[in-house]
PDB file of C-alpha atoms in Angstrom:
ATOM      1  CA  UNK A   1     107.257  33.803 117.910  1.00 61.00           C
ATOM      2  CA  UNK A   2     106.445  33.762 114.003  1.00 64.00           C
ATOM      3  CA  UNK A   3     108.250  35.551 111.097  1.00 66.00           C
ATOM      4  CA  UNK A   4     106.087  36.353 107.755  1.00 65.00           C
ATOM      5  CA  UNK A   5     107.250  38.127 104.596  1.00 62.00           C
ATOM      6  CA  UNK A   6     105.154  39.405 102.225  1.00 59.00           C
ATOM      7  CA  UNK A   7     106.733  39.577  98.550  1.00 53.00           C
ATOM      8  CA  UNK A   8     105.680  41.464  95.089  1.00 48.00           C
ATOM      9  CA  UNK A   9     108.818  43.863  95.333  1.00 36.00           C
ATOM     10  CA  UNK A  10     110.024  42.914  98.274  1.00 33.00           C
ATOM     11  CA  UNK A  11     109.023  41.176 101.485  1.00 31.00           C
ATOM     12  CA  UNK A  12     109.909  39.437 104.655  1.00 29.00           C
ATOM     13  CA  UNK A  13     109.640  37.514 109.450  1.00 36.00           C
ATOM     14  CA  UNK A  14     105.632  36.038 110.124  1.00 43.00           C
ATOM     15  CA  UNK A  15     106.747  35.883 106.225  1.00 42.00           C
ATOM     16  CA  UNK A  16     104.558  37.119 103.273  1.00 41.00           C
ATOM     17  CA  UNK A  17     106.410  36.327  99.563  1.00 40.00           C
ATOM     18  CA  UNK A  18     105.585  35.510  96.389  1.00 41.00           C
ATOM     19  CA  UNK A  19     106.729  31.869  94.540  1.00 40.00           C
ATOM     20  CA  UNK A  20     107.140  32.663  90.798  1.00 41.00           C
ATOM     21  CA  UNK A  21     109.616  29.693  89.107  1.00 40.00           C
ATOM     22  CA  UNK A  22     112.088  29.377  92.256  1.00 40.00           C
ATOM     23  CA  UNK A  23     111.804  26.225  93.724  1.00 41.00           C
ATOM     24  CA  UNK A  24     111.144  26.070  97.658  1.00 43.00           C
ATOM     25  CA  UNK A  25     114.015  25.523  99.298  1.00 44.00           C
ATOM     26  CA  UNK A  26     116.356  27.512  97.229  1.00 45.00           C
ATOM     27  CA  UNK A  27     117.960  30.083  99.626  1.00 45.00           C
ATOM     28  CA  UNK A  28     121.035  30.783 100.816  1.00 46.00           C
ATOM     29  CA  UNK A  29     122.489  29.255 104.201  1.00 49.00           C
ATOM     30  CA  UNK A  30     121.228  31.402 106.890  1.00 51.00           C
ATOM     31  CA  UNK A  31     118.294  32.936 105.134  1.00 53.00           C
ATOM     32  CA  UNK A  32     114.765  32.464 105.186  1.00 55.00           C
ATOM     33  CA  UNK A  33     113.963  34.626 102.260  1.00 54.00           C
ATOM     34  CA  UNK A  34     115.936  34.981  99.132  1.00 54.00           C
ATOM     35  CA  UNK A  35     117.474  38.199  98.435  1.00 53.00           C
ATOM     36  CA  UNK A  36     116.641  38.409  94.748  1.00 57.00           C
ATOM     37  CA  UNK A  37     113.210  39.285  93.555  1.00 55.00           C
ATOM     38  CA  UNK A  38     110.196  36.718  92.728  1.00 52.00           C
ATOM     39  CA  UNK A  39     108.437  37.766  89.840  1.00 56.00           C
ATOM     40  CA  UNK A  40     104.754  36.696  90.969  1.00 53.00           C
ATOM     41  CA  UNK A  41     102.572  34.822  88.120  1.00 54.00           C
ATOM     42  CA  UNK A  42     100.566  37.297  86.139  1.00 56.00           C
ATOM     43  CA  UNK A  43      96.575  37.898  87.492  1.00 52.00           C
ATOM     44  CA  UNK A  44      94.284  35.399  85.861  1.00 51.00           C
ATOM     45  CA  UNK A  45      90.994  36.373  84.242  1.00 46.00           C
ATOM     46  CA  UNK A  46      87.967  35.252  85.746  1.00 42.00           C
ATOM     47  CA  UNK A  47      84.832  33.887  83.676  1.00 44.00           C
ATOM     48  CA  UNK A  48      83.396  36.887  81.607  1.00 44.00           C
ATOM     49  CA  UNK A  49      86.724  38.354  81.281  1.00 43.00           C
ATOM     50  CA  UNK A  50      86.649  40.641  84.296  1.00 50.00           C
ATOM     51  CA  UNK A  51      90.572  41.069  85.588  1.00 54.00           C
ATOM     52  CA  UNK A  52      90.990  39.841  88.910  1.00 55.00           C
ATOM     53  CA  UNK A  53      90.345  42.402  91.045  1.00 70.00           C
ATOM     54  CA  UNK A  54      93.677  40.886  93.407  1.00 82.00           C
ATOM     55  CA  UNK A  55      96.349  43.359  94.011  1.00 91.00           C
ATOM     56  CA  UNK A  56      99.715  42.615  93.986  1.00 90.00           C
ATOM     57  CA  UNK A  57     101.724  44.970  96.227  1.00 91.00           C
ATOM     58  CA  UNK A  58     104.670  45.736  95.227  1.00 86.00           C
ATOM     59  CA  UNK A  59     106.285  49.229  95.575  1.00 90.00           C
ATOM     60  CA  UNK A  60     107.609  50.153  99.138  1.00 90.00           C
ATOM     61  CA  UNK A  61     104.977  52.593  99.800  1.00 92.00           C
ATOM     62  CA  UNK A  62     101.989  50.055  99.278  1.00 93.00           C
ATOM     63  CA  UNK A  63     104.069  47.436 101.783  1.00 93.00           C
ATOM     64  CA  UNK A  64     104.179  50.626 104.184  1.00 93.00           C
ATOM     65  CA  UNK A  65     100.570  51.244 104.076  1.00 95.00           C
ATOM     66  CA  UNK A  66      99.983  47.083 105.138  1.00 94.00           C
ATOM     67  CA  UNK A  67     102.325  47.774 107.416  1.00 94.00           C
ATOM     68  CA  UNK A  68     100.771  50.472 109.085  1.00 95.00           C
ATOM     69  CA  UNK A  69      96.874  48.308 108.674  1.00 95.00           C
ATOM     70  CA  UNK A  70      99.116  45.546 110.722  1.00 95.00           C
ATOM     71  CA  UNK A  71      99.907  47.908 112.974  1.00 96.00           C
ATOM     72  CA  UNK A  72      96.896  49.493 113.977  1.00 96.00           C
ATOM     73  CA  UNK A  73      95.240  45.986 114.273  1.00 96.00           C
ATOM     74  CA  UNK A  74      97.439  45.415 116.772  1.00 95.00           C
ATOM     75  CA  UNK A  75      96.981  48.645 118.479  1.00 96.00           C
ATOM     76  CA  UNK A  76      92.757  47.963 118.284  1.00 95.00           C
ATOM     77  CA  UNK A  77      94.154  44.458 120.433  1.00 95.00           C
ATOM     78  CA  UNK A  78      96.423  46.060 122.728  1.00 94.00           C
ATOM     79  CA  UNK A  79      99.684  44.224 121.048  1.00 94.00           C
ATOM     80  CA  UNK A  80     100.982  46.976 119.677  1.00 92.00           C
ATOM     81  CA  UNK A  81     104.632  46.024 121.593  1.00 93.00           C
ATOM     82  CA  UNK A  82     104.312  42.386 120.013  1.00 93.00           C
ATOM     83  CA  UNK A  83     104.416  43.623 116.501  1.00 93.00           C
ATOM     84  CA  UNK A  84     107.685  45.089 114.635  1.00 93.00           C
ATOM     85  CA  UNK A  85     107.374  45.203 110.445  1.00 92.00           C
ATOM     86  CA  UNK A  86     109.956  46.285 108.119  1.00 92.00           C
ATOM     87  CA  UNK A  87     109.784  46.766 104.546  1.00 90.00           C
ATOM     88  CA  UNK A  88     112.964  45.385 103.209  1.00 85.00           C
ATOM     89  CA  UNK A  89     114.507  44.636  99.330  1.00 83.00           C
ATOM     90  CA  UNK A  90     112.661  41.784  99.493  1.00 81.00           C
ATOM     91  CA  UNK A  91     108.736  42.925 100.842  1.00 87.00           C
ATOM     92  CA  UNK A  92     107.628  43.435 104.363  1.00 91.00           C
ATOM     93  CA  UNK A  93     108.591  41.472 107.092  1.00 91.00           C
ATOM     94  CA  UNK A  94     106.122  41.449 110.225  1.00 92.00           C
ATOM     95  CA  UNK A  95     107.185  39.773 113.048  1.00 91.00           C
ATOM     96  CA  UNK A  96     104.789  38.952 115.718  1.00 91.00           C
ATOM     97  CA  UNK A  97     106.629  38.313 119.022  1.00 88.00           C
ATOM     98  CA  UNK A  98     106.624  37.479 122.810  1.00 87.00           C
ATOM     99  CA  UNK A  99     107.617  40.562 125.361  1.00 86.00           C
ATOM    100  CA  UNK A 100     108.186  39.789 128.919  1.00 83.00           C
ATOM    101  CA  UNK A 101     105.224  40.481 129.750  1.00 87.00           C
ATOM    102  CA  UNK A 102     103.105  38.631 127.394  1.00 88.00           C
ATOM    103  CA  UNK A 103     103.327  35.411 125.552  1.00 87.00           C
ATOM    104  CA  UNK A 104     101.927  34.843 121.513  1.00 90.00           C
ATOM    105  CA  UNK A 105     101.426  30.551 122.568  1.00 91.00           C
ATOM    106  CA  UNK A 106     100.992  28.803 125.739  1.00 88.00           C
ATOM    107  CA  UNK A 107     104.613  27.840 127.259  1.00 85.00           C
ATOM    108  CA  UNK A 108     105.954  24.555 125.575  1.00 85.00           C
ATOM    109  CA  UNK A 109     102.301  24.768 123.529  1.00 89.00           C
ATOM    110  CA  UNK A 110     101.630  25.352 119.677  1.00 93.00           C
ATOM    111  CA  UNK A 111      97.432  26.584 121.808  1.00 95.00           C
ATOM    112  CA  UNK A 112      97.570  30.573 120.778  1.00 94.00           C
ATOM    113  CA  UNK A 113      97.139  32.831 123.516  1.00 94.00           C
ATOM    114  CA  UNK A 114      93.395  34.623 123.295  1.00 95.00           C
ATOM    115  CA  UNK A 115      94.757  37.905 122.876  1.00 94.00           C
ATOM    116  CA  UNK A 116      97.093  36.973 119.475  1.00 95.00           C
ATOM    117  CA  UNK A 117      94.133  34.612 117.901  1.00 96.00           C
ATOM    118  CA  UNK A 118      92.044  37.852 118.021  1.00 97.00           C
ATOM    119  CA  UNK A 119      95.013  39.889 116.123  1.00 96.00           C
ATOM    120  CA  UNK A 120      95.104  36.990 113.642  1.00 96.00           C
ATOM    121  CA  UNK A 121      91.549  36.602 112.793  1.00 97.00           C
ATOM    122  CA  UNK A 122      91.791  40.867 112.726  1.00 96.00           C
ATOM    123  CA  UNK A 123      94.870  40.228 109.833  1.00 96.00           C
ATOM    124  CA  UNK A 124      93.696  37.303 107.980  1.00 95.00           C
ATOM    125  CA  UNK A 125      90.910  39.830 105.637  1.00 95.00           C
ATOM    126  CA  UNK A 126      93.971  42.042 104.694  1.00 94.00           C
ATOM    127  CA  UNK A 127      95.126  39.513 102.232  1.00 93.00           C
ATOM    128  CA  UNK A 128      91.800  38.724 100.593  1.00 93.00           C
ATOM    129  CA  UNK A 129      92.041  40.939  97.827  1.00 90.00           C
ATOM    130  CA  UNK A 130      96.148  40.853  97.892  1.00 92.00           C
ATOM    131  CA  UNK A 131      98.017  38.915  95.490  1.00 91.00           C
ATOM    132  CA  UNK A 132     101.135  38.684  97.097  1.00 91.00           C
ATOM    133  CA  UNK A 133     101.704  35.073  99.357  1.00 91.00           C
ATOM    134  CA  UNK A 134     103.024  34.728 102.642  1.00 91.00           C
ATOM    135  CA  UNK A 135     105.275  32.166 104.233  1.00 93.00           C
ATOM    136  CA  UNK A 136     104.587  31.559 107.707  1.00 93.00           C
ATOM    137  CA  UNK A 137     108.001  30.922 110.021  1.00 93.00           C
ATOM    138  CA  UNK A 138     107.643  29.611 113.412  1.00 91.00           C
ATOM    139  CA  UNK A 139     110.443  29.856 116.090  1.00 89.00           C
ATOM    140  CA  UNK A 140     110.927  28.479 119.839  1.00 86.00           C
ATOM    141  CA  UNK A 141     113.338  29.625 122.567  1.00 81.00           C
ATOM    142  CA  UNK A 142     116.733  27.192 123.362  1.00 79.00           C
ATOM    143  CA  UNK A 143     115.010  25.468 125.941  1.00 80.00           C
ATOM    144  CA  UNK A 144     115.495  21.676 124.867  1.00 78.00           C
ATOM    145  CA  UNK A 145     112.480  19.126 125.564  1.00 80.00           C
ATOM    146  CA  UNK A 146     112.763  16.482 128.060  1.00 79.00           C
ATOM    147  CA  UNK A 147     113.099  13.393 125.808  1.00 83.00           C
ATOM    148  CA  UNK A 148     115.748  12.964 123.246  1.00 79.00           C
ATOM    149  CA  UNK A 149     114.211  10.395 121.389  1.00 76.00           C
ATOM    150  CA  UNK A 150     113.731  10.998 117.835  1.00 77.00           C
ATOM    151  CA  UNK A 151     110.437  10.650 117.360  1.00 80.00           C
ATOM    152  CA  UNK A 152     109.909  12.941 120.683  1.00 72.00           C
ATOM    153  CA  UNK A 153     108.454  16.484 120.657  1.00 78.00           C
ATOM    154  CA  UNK A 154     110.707  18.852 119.849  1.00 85.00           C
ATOM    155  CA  UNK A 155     111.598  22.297 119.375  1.00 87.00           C
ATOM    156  CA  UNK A 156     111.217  21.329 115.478  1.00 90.00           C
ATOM    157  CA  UNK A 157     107.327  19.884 115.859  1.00 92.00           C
ATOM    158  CA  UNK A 158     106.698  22.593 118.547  1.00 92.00           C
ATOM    159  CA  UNK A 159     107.732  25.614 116.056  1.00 93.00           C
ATOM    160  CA  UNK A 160     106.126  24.003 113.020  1.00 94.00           C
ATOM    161  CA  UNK A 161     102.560  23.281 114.875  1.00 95.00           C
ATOM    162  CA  UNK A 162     103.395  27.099 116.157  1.00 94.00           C
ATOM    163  CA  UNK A 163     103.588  28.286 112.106  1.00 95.00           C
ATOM    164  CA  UNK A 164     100.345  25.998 111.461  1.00 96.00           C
ATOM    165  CA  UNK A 165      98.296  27.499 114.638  1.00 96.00           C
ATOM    166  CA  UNK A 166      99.120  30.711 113.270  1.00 95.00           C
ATOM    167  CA  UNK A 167      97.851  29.674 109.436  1.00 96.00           C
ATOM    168  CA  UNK A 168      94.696  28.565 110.874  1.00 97.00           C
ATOM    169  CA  UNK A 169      94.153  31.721 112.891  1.00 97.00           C
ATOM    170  CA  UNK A 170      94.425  33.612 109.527  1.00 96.00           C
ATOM    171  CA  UNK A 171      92.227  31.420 107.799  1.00 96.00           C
ATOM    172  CA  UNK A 172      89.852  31.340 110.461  1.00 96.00           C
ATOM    173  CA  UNK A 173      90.154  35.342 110.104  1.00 95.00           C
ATOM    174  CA  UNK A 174      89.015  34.888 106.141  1.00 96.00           C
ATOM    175  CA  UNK A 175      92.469  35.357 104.717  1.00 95.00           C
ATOM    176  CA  UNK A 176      92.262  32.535 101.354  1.00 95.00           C
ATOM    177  CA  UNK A 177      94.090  29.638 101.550  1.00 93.00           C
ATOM    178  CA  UNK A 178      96.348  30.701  98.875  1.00 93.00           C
ATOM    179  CA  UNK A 179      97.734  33.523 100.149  1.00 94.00           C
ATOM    180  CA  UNK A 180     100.193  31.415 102.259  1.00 94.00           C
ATOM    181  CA  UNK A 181     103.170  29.742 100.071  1.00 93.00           C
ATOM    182  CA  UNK A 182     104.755  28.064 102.837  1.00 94.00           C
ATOM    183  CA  UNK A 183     104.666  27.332 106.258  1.00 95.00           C
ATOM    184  CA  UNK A 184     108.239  26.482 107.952  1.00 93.00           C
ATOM    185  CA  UNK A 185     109.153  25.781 111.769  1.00 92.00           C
ATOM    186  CA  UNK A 186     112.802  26.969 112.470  1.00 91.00           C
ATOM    187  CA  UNK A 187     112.861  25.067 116.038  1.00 86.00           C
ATOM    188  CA  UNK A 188     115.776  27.007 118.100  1.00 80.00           C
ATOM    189  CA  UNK A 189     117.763  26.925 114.755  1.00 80.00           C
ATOM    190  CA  UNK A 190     117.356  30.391 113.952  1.00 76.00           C
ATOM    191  CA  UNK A 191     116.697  32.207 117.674  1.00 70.00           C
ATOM    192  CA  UNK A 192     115.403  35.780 116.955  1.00 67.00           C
TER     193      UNK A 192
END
């Protein structure tokens, strides 16, 4: 399963949000997105003084309408039960999860099921001409791994490659590099 929020006025579970002067790392226990606002850096020119033609989303309505674009990508996939979004305080939260039926990786496996890469790649051109960053949160279930050891596979390197996969998908569907801020794995830490 991945989280992202999505931040400019507020953002948040596969999870798109914007940087500003917070640090990384500065949240509060038990949360994966601060609850105050990140003022984004302010649009840079390009050469020959034409404004960036980036949009930073911001207003609840604007998060809405990416919302609904998510949406319907999923519907033109047939994962329209895999995807739940909420615009929150803090931006839009999209969460892209597993149902009974259906799986978004291979079991135990940060490999992306065929169906979700092609929702990905379908998501990934939303954010080229959006200003607002994501952060990318990968999760597993409780299920522990067979070895102990420390420098083992775990449910820590399985949720993190998970997060990655799911950046590369994006980027493989033209989304910039830049839009993501961070990419975290959450293990079984945080079970959703």
């Amino acid at each position: 399963e991945l989280e992202a929020a999505l931040s400019g006025g507020g953002a948040q579970n596969m999870t798109f949000q914007g940087a500003g002067d917070r640090m990384i790392g500065e949240f509060q226990p038990g949360q994966l997105i601060p609850k105050d606002p990140i003022v984004p850096p302010k649009p840079q020119e390009k050469t020959g003084g034409e404004p960036n033609a980036k949009k930073l989303l911001d207003s609840p309505e604007e998060l809405a309408d990416l919302s609904r674009r998510v949406r319907r990508a999923g519907a033109q996939v047939g994962l329209t039960e895999h995807i739940t979004t909420v615009v929150t305080a803090e931006g839009l939260r999209i969460l892209l999860h597993d149902t009974d039926k259906q799986g978004m990786f291979r079991t135990g496996s940060a490999q992306v099921t065929p169906a979700f890469a092609k929702l990905l790649h379908r998501i990934g051109p939303m954010f080229q001409d959006i200003d607002n960053q994501l952060v990318i949160v990968g999760h597993t279930d409780g299920v522990p791994f067979q070895s102990q050891h420390v420098f083992a596979a775990s449910n820590w390197s399985l949720s993190t490659d998970r997060a990655l996969a799911a950046r590369a998908h994006l980027l493989e569907g033209t989304m910039p590099s830049s839009s993501v801020l961070q990419v975290i794995g959450m293990a079984d830490a945080a079970l959703l």
